Coordinates of C-alpha atoms in Angstrom, one line a residue:
M141 CA 59.1 -5.5 101.4
P142 CA 55.5 -6.3 102.6
Y143 CA 55.3 -4.6 106.0
I144 CA 52.2 -4.1 108.1
L145 CA 53.4 -0.9 109.8
K146 CA 56.8 0.1 108.6
N147 CA 56.7 2.2 105.4
N148 CA 53.0 2.5 105.5
K149 CA 51.2 5.8 106.2
I150 CA 50.0 6.2 109.7
D151 CA 47.3 8.7 110.6
S152 CA 49.0 11.2 113.0
R153 CA 45.7 11.9 114.8
Y154 CA 45.2 8.3 115.8
E155 CA 48.9 7.8 116.5
I156 CA 48.9 10.5 119.2
K157 CA 45.7 9.2 120.8
F158 CA 46.8 5.6 120.6
F159 CA 50.0 6.2 122.6
E160 CA 48.2 8.6 125.0
I161 CA 45.9 5.8 125.9
I162 CA 48.7 3.3 126.3
R163 CA 50.8 5.6 128.5
E164 CA 47.7 6.0 130.8
N165 CA 47.2 2.2 131.1
L166 CA 50.9 1.1 131.3
N167 CA 52.6 3.4 133.8
N168 CA 56.2 3.0 134.8
E169 CA 55.3 0.9 137.8
K170 CA 53.6 -1.7 135.6
L171 CA 56.4 -1.6 133.0
D172 CA 59.0 -2.1 135.7
E173 CA 57.2 -5.1 137.0
L174 CA 56.8 -6.6 133.5
Y175 CA 60.5 -6.1 132.7
K176 CA 61.5 -7.9 136.0
L177 CA 59.2 -10.8 135.4
L178 CA 60.3 -11.2 131.7
D179 CA 63.9 -11.1 132.9
K180 CA 63.1 -13.8 135.4
K181 CA 61.5 -15.9 132.7
S182 CA 64.5 -15.4 130.5
G183 CA 66.8 -16.6 133.3
I184 CA 64.6 -19.8 133.9
I185 CA 64.8 -20.7 130.2
K186 CA 68.6 -20.0 130.0
N187 CA 69.2 -22.3 133.0
F188 CA 66.9 -25.0 131.5
I189 CA 68.8 -25.0 128.2
S190 CA 72.2 -24.9 129.8
G191 CA 71.2 -27.8 132.1
L192 CA 70.0 -30.2 129.3
N193 CA 71.2 -33.8 129.6
S194 CA 71.1 -33.5 133.4
D195 CA 68.9 -35.8 135.6
N196 CA 66.4 -33.0 136.4
Q197 CA 64.5 -31.8 133.3
N198 CA 61.5 -29.6 134.2
F199 CA 59.8 -29.9 130.8
E200 CA 56.4 -29.3 132.4
D201 CA 57.6 -26.1 134.0
I202 CA 59.1 -24.8 130.8
L203 CA 56.0 -25.6 128.7
S204 CA 53.9 -23.8 131.3
L205 CA 55.7 -20.6 130.6
I206 CA 54.4 -20.5 127.0
F207 CA 50.8 -19.3 126.7
S208 CA 49.9 -20.6 123.3
I209 CA 50.9 -24.2 123.9
R210 CA 49.7 -24.8 127.5
R211 CA 46.6 -26.8 126.3
H212 CA 49.0 -29.0 124.4
K213 CA 51.4 -29.6 127.3
K214 CA 49.9 -32.8 128.5
K215 CA 49.8 -34.4 125.1
I216 CA 53.5 -33.4 124.5
L217 CA 54.6 -34.8 127.8
D218 CA 52.5 -38.0 127.3
T219 CA 53.6 -38.8 123.8
I220 CA 57.2 -37.5 123.5
S221 CA 60.0 -39.2 125.4
S222 CA 62.5 -37.3 127.5
E223 CA 65.3 -38.4 125.1
N224 CA 63.4 -36.8 122.2
L225 CA 62.6 -33.7 124.1
I226 CA 66.2 -33.3 125.1
A227 CA 67.4 -33.8 121.5
A228 CA 64.9 -31.2 120.2
F229 CA 65.6 -28.6 122.8
S230 CA 69.4 -29.1 122.3
V231 CA 68.9 -27.5 118.9
F232 CA 68.8 -24.1 120.6
K233 CA 72.3 -24.4 121.8
G234 CA 75.2 -23.1 119.8
K235 CA 75.7 -20.1 117.5
K236 CA 73.5 -20.8 114.6
S237 CA 71.0 -18.1 113.4
Q238 CA 67.4 -18.0 114.7
E239 CA 66.2 -19.1 111.3
I240 CA 68.3 -22.2 111.2
K241 CA 67.5 -23.2 114.8
V242 CA 63.8 -22.8 114.3
G243 CA 63.9 -24.8 111.1
K244 CA 65.9 -27.6 112.8
F245 CA 63.5 -27.7 115.7
L246 CA 60.5 -28.0 113.4
E247 CA 62.2 -30.8 111.6
I248 CA 63.1 -33.0 114.6
F249 CA 60.4 -32.1 117.3
P250 CA 58.0 -35.1 117.0
Y251 CA 54.6 -33.3 117.3
D252 CA 51.9 -33.1 114.8
N253 CA 50.9 -29.4 115.2
I254 CA 53.2 -27.1 113.3
L255 CA 51.9 -23.9 114.9
V256 CA 52.6 -25.3 118.4
K257 CA 56.1 -26.3 117.4
R258 CA 56.7 -22.9 115.8
D259 CA 55.4 -21.0 118.9
L260 CA 57.5 -23.1 121.2
A261 CA 60.7 -22.6 119.1
F262 CA 60.3 -18.8 118.9
E263 CA 59.5 -18.4 122.6
I264 CA 62.4 -20.5 123.8
L265 CA 64.9 -18.7 121.4
H266 CA 63.6 -15.2 122.3
F267 CA 64.0 -15.7 126.0
L268 CA 67.2 -17.7 125.6
E269 CA 68.9 -14.8 123.7
P270 CA 66.5 -11.9 123.8
E271 CA 68.9 -9.4 122.4
S272 CA 69.4 -11.5 119.3
N273 CA 66.1 -13.2 118.7
I274 CA 62.6 -11.6 118.3
L275 CA 59.4 -13.0 119.7
W276 CA 57.0 -14.0 116.9
T277 CA 54.2 -16.2 118.1
T278 CA 50.9 -16.7 116.4
W279 CA 49.2 -14.3 118.8
I280 CA 51.6 -11.6 117.6
Y281 CA 51.1 -12.3 113.9
K282 CA 49.8 -15.3 112.0
P283 CA 50.7 -14.9 108.3
D284 CA 48.3 -17.5 106.9
N285 CA 45.2 -15.5 107.9
G286 CA 46.6 -12.1 108.8
T287 CA 45.5 -12.1 112.4
G288 CA 47.3 -11.1 115.6
S289 CA 48.4 -8.2 117.7
L290 CA 50.4 -6.5 114.9
P291 CA 47.5 -6.2 112.4
Y292 CA 45.2 -5.2 115.2
M293 CA 47.6 -2.4 116.1
A294 CA 47.8 -1.3 112.4
D295 CA 44.0 -1.0 112.3
F296 CA 44.2 1.6 115.0
L297 CA 47.2 3.5 113.6
K298 CA 46.5 3.4 109.8
R299 CA 42.7 3.7 109.7
T300 CA 42.8 2.7 106.1
W301 CA 41.8 -1.0 106.5
D302 CA 39.6 -2.2 103.6
G303 CA 38.2 -5.2 105.4
N304 CA 40.7 -7.7 103.9
A305 CA 43.1 -9.7 106.2
Y306 CA 46.7 -8.8 106.2
I307 CA 48.2 -11.8 104.4
M308 CA 51.8 -11.5 103.3
P309 CA 54.9 -13.7 103.2
F310 CA 56.7 -12.4 106.2
T311 CA 60.3 -13.3 106.8
L312 CA 62.2 -13.1 110.1
R313 CA 64.2 -10.1 108.7
E314 CA 60.9 -8.3 108.0
M315 CA 59.6 -9.1 111.5
R316 CA 62.8 -7.8 113.0
D317 CA 62.3 -4.6 111.0
E318 CA 58.7 -4.3 112.3
T319 CA 59.9 -4.8 115.9
D320 CA 62.6 -2.1 115.5
Y321 CA 59.9 0.2 114.0
L322 CA 57.7 -0.4 117.0
Y323 CA 60.5 0.9 119.3
E324 CA 61.0 3.9 117.0
L325 CA 57.3 4.7 116.9
S326 CA 57.0 4.4 120.7
Y327 CA 60.0 6.6 121.5
K328 CA 58.6 9.2 119.1
N329 CA 55.4 9.3 121.1
G330 CA 56.8 9.3 124.6
F331 CA 56.3 5.7 125.4
D332 CA 59.9 4.7 126.3
I333 CA 59.8 1.0 126.2
K334 CA 63.1 -0.8 126.6
P335 CA 64.5 -3.6 124.4
P336 CA 64.6 -6.5 124.4
F337 CA 61.2 -7.0 126.0
G338 CA 59.5 -3.6 125.4
A339 CA 58.0 -4.7 122.0
D340 CA 56.7 -7.9 123.6
I341 CA 54.9 -5.8 126.2
L342 CA 53.4 -3.4 123.6
M343 CA 52.1 -6.3 121.5
A344 CA 50.7 -8.1 124.6
Y345 CA 48.9 -5.0 125.5
M346 CA 47.2 -4.8 122.1
Y347 CA 46.2 -8.4 122.1
A348 CA 44.8 -8.2 125.6
D349 CA 42.8 -5.2 124.5
Y350 CA 41.5 -7.1 121.5
V351 CA 40.5 -10.2 123.6
F352 CA 38.6 -8.1 126.2
K353 CA 36.8 -6.0 123.6
M354 CA 35.8 -9.0 121.5
V355 CA 34.3 -10.7 124.6
Y356 CA 32.6 -7.5 125.7
A357 CA 31.1 -7.0 122.3
E358 CA 29.7 -10.6 122.3
S359 CA 28.2 -10.3 125.8
K360 CA 28.6 -7.7 128.6
S361 CA 27.7 -10.4 131.2
L362 CA 30.4 -12.7 129.9
S363 CA 33.0 -10.0 130.2
V364 CA 32.6 -10.0 134.0
G365 CA 34.6 -13.3 134.1
V366 CA 37.4 -12.1 131.9
P367 CA 40.6 -11.0 133.7
D368 CA 41.6 -7.4 133.4
G369 CA 43.9 -6.3 130.6
Y370 CA 47.0 -6.3 132.8
T371 CA 46.4 -9.8 134.0
L372 CA 45.7 -11.0 130.4
M373 CA 49.0 -9.4 129.4
K374 CA 50.9 -11.5 132.0
K375 CA 49.1 -14.6 130.8
L376 CA 50.1 -14.0 127.2
L377 CA 53.7 -13.3 128.1
G378 CA 53.7 -16.5 130.3
I379 CA 54.7 -14.7 133.5
E380 CA 51.5 -14.6 135.6
R381 CA 52.7 -17.4 137.8
L382 CA 56.3 -16.2 138.4

């Protein structure tokens, strides 16, 4: 199977240093706060899905919880009727698999950007049933061009990158395996993140690190206006306003 991290050789020297830095920047106090906020987000989404078909549908509030689609929020609310939104979000009810629910949502949600629809489906499903459904948004891993937090993490840990993008036909099963491996790797190195949100936190940390370093590399003066890494993490995870 085409994994980015699992079953690939990791340089132990970089592995030790990698987790040493993360433990310094994400102490128990910060982790506890993130867990609580992610639990709160999960509760909001559970209440929203269970309350579909009622008179009070806070679609704007729910869309605001998803970082990667916020700039599409107005267009979604302006062009899609409440009836269609309810029908699409109702797909997430029931006992079907994550694969089937995502596929059905992509089929019936009337929006023209497939990546927006995909991110929306994965976020809702993850926070609706976090023990069963992984988070796989484009900022975590985008298969068509091999970008995202997971490949960026691999660059640190493997140190064997040849300059080519990580492009591979990932499936949900493979991404679940990668997520499980992140927990295994973290426990091994004394970073005791807890499922179901610990892997989200680790990947948000890496992406926030990437964003800050890219901006800083472009212009030190521009980086003054960039939020600190912890604030960026909250934005990515959609919890900074909770």
